[in-house]
Amino acid sequence: MQPIRTLTAHCSLSHNETGLPLLTIDNAYAKAEISLFGAHVLSYQRHGEPASLWLSDKAVLDGSKPIRGGIPLCWPWFGPAPARVGSGKPAHGFARTTLWSLDGVSDHEDGTLVHLSLRDTDASRALWPHAFELELDVLIGKELSLVLTTRNTGNSPLVYNAALHTYLQISSPAAVSVTGLGAPYLDKVTGGQPAQQQGALTLSGALDRIYLQPEPRVTVQDAERATHVVSGNHDSIVVWTPWLEGASAMADMSDDGYRTMLCVEAAITAEAGVVIAPDEEHSFSTVII
Ligand code: TA6
């Protein structure tokens, strides 16, 4: 780790072994790390409590691929690029594999606010031909709050999809049940078939689901601990666990990694996406409580 630069009383900037900038926040409420590569929240842990987020022990942190764990930002598409974007584009867009700018950090009574941004470049326009400004506001307090804002700085409408792809830390799949997902979902394990959730979701195998009518608050009950994921202005909640077969196929996840993670993601997955007119913006958010 290279020298640390103090930015505020509770936030410092350093560089990891491969030179990528890393923010460390340690305030009255919690400790957190944010990589400027992808504006990626790597960790968040309230003092005296277990970590809220899961980070793979095999995560690649040198900028050569997306980071497995924490909160990757999927943007401006979710999953494989849609037809309107074209083929041969990276899964989940390019925001998670681009170096963002740090616009500001400030300490407040309710926590430390970090403001990050990304603008279009020649490289981004080669993948997605739009002028944009993307902003992420992260508040590290007694809750972890993320707001992602897309602003159209071009002169024609843009369409986007996205997810705040949150990897939650769990104690074990058997201890977990999830409520607040609503009933209808698309089951990506069966090729996107529509299905209905009956009661709480429990974990007994690979899952990749898009819940279409979630409540604002999704609760992950894990033995004695409850984590709430409270989201706004999204159109769906994605729940994903790769299970053993999926984990063992991923170079950046240990085979048993699936046993301690569950993704619960505020997302914009509708095929039509969100359309933003020139000079307009759209935000959506998630809070981990
Ligand atoms: O959010 C679920 C999902 O879209 C899954 O289909 C799964 O592939 C996952 O994201 C991880 O994607 P990644 O590109 O990070 O390997």
XYZ file of C-alpha atoms and ligand atoms in Angstrom:
305
model
C 0.000 0.000 0.000
C 1.442 3.379 -0.998
C 1.416 6.494 1.216
C -1.820 7.671 2.632
C -3.168 11.157 2.009
C -5.640 12.480 4.549
C -8.689 13.986 2.851
C -10.923 14.655 5.861
C -10.844 13.690 9.535
C -12.475 10.386 8.565
C -11.312 9.682 5.030
C -7.925 8.944 3.510
C -6.704 8.121 0.021
C -4.048 5.514 -0.732
C -3.075 3.297 -3.628
C -3.181 -0.475 -3.602
C -0.201 -2.600 -4.685
C -1.143 -2.135 -8.337
C -1.529 1.628 -8.034
C -5.327 1.850 -8.043
C -6.681 4.631 -5.809
C -8.518 3.465 -2.718
C -10.542 5.497 -0.214
C -10.694 4.347 3.382
C -13.436 5.792 5.543
C -13.457 5.266 9.284
C -15.944 7.368 11.221
C -18.122 7.159 14.329
C -20.416 4.627 12.681
C -18.498 2.334 10.383
C -15.435 1.506 8.347
C -15.598 1.258 4.550
C -13.354 1.060 1.507
C -14.138 2.400 -1.952
C -12.008 1.727 -5.024
C -12.002 4.488 -7.612
C -11.791 1.673 -10.173
C -15.492 1.260 -10.839
C -16.533 3.587 -7.960
C -16.753 0.248 -6.266
C -17.688 -0.006 -2.577
C -15.494 -2.908 -1.489
C -16.446 -3.122 2.166
C -18.751 -1.654 4.781
C -18.744 -2.710 8.395
C -20.451 -1.003 11.307
C -18.298 -0.883 14.418
C -18.889 -3.936 16.589
C -20.870 -5.756 13.882
C -19.992 -8.306 11.220
C -19.253 -7.012 7.707
C -22.363 -6.178 5.667
C -20.736 -6.786 2.285
C -19.000 -9.852 0.905
C -15.735 -9.541 -1.030
C -14.258 -12.604 -2.719
C -10.933 -13.782 -1.304
C -9.960 -14.232 -4.963
C -11.181 -10.829 -6.151
C -8.852 -9.306 -8.764
C -7.974 -5.779 -7.637
C -5.502 -4.731 -10.327
C -8.004 -3.184 -12.736
C -7.727 -6.003 -15.276
C -11.306 -7.235 -14.675
C -14.414 -6.392 -12.647
C -14.110 -6.835 -8.884
C -15.977 -9.851 -7.471
C -17.857 -8.686 -4.371
C -18.769 -5.393 -2.705
C -21.071 -3.288 -4.896
C -20.196 -3.328 -8.606
C -22.087 -0.728 -10.637
C -23.666 -2.323 -13.684
C -24.221 0.526 -16.161
C -25.368 1.518 -18.823
C -26.681 -1.984 -19.374
C -27.348 -5.007 -17.177
C -26.098 -8.468 -18.158
C -25.215 -8.984 -21.818
C -25.503 -5.817 -23.921
C -29.013 -5.450 -25.395
C -29.546 -5.425 -29.162
C -29.803 -1.616 -29.205
C -26.192 -1.470 -27.920
C -24.804 -4.238 -30.128
C -22.788 -7.388 -29.666
C -19.248 -7.922 -28.425
C -19.633 -5.487 -25.501
C -18.623 -6.272 -21.898
C -21.258 -7.837 -19.623
C -22.870 -5.334 -17.240
C -21.478 -2.316 -19.121
C -18.270 -0.395 -18.558
C -18.819 1.727 -15.414
C -17.462 -1.047 -13.193
C -14.208 -1.302 -15.169
C -13.444 2.411 -15.573
C -11.474 4.691 -13.278
C -13.794 7.317 -11.787
C -13.013 10.834 -10.546
C -13.227 11.730 -6.903
C -15.151 15.003 -6.795
C -15.369 15.467 -3.052
C -15.518 13.982 0.432
C -17.126 15.610 3.454
C -17.789 14.584 7.032
C -21.272 15.193 8.437
C -23.191 14.372 11.582
C -24.779 11.346 9.908
C -21.602 10.046 8.248
C -19.061 10.635 5.510
C -20.304 11.585 2.063
C -18.223 10.599 -0.964
C -19.022 12.014 -4.367
C -17.642 10.251 -7.471
C -18.233 10.863 -11.150
C -17.599 9.558 -14.633
C -17.974 11.311 -17.992
C -17.933 10.022 -21.531
C -14.586 9.610 -23.276
C -13.506 8.316 -26.691
C -13.319 4.832 -25.139
C -16.833 5.002 -23.672
C -18.310 6.417 -26.891
C -16.777 3.499 -28.817
C -18.870 1.174 -26.622
C -21.910 3.388 -26.169
C -22.326 6.485 -28.351
C -23.673 8.931 -25.773
C -22.525 11.993 -23.902
C -23.233 11.530 -20.198
C -22.315 12.394 -16.666
C -22.664 9.605 -14.139
C -22.523 10.394 -10.447
C -22.374 8.182 -7.410
C -23.064 9.579 -3.962
C -22.126 7.231 -1.149
C -22.962 7.986 2.475
C -21.093 5.882 5.014
C -22.993 6.252 8.252
C -25.038 3.992 10.465
C -26.459 2.938 7.105
C -24.709 2.607 3.770
C -26.483 4.649 1.136
C -25.799 4.809 -2.621
C -27.463 7.077 -5.179
C -26.537 6.647 -8.842
C -27.473 9.542 -11.122
C -27.313 9.446 -14.915
C -27.349 12.801 -16.676
C -27.756 13.124 -20.421
C -25.286 15.791 -21.581
C -25.814 15.014 -25.269
C -28.410 16.297 -27.691
C -30.429 13.129 -28.308
C -32.261 10.860 -25.840
C -30.317 8.059 -24.165
C -31.600 4.732 -22.790
C -29.991 2.927 -19.900
C -30.252 -0.121 -17.656
C -28.304 -0.601 -14.445
C -27.871 -2.390 -11.134
C -26.305 -1.702 -7.780
C -25.051 -5.288 -7.712
C -24.803 -5.659 -3.934
C -23.011 -8.753 -2.584
C -24.299 -9.243 0.970
C -22.318 -11.259 3.490
C -24.354 -14.157 4.923
C -23.513 -16.720 7.601
C -24.733 -19.718 5.570
C -27.389 -20.338 2.910
C -29.421 -22.516 5.280
C -29.752 -19.644 7.782
C -31.161 -17.180 5.231
C -34.678 -16.234 4.219
C -35.602 -13.212 2.101
C -38.886 -11.283 2.227
C -40.220 -8.198 0.438
C -39.475 -9.496 -3.059
C -43.108 -9.555 -4.221
C -44.493 -12.470 -6.223
C -43.727 -12.241 -9.974
C -40.223 -12.893 -11.180
C -38.300 -13.915 -14.269
C -36.175 -16.990 -13.711
C -32.891 -16.583 -15.607
C -31.845 -20.116 -14.594
C -34.681 -21.393 -16.808
C -34.015 -18.915 -19.605
C -36.156 -16.063 -18.271
C -39.401 -17.972 -17.661
C -42.017 -16.046 -15.630
C -42.699 -17.558 -12.191
C -44.301 -16.626 -8.878
C -42.640 -16.464 -5.458
C -44.578 -18.265 -2.733
C -43.734 -16.975 0.751
C -40.187 -16.156 1.815
C -37.304 -17.078 -0.486
C -34.955 -19.696 0.968
C -31.695 -20.886 -0.566
C -31.075 -24.450 -1.713
C -29.431 -24.103 -5.139
C -28.343 -21.694 -7.848
C -30.665 -18.687 -8.260
C -30.717 -15.888 -10.797
C -34.024 -14.061 -10.586
C -35.439 -10.699 -11.520
C -38.242 -9.797 -9.123
C -40.580 -7.441 -10.931
C -42.760 -6.043 -8.144
C -40.522 -5.788 -5.098
C -41.435 -3.827 -2.012
C -39.184 -0.847 -1.312
C -37.664 -2.806 1.600
C -36.248 -6.285 1.040
C -35.169 -8.065 4.226
C -32.507 -10.735 4.396
C -33.013 -12.582 7.659
C -29.829 -14.460 8.530
C -29.985 -16.378 11.842
C -30.165 -13.565 14.451
C -29.268 -10.772 12.054
C -31.551 -8.907 9.638
C -30.201 -6.795 6.770
C -32.609 -4.484 4.977
C -32.027 -3.375 1.412
C -34.202 -0.281 0.879
C -34.279 0.918 -2.701
C -35.934 3.679 -4.682
C -36.710 4.478 -8.314
C -35.609 1.021 -9.481
C -37.921 -1.320 -11.415
C -36.773 -4.676 -10.038
C -34.672 -6.532 -7.507
C -32.228 -9.144 -8.772
C -31.346 -12.037 -6.474
C -28.346 -14.138 -7.432
C -26.327 -16.951 -5.943
C -24.128 -19.071 -8.223
C -24.073 -22.032 -5.814
C -21.256 -24.553 -6.023
C -21.482 -25.175 -9.779
C -21.358 -21.478 -10.591
C -18.672 -20.650 -8.017
C -16.335 -23.381 -9.201
C -16.624 -22.075 -12.764
C -15.422 -18.598 -11.701
C -11.682 -17.988 -11.368
C -12.259 -15.126 -8.942
C -14.463 -17.002 -6.452
C -13.440 -19.880 -4.158
C -15.553 -23.000 -4.604
C -17.168 -22.466 -1.209
C -17.478 -18.676 -1.710
C -21.173 -19.039 -2.527
C -21.785 -20.160 1.063
C -21.145 -16.684 2.478
C -22.671 -14.383 -0.154
C -26.034 -13.473 -1.610
C -26.589 -10.737 -4.172
C -29.652 -8.544 -3.656
C -29.547 -5.831 -6.286
C -31.659 -2.755 -6.875
C -31.869 -2.712 -10.651
C -33.364 -1.234 -13.796
C -33.851 -4.306 -15.958
C -36.914 -3.510 -18.111
C -36.106 -4.082 -21.769
C -37.209 -0.529 -22.578
C -34.769 0.789 -19.954
C -35.088 4.354 -18.722
C -35.143 7.026 -21.407
C -33.460 10.325 -20.504
C -34.002 13.404 -22.645
C -31.120 15.837 -23.282
C -30.237 17.877 -20.170
C -32.384 15.601 -17.999
C -31.246 13.127 -15.363
C -32.460 10.005 -13.594
C -31.407 8.606 -10.214
C -32.023 5.396 -8.338
C -30.794 4.301 -4.964
C -30.207 1.644 -2.409
C -29.608 1.778 1.328
C -28.156 -1.104 3.305
C -29.564 -1.040 6.830
O -26.914 -10.166 -11.135
C -26.879 -11.481 -11.527
C -25.960 -11.638 -12.725
O -26.419 -10.884 -13.810
C -25.864 -13.136 -13.025
O -26.505 -13.493 -14.209
C -24.405 -13.457 -12.913
O -23.788 -13.813 -14.057
C -23.857 -12.260 -12.172
O -24.654 -11.162 -12.421
C -22.387 -11.951 -12.208
O -21.967 -11.374 -13.388
P -20.441 -11.076 -13.615
O -20.348 -10.442 -14.968
O -19.991 -10.144 -12.528
O -19.719 -12.397 -13.534
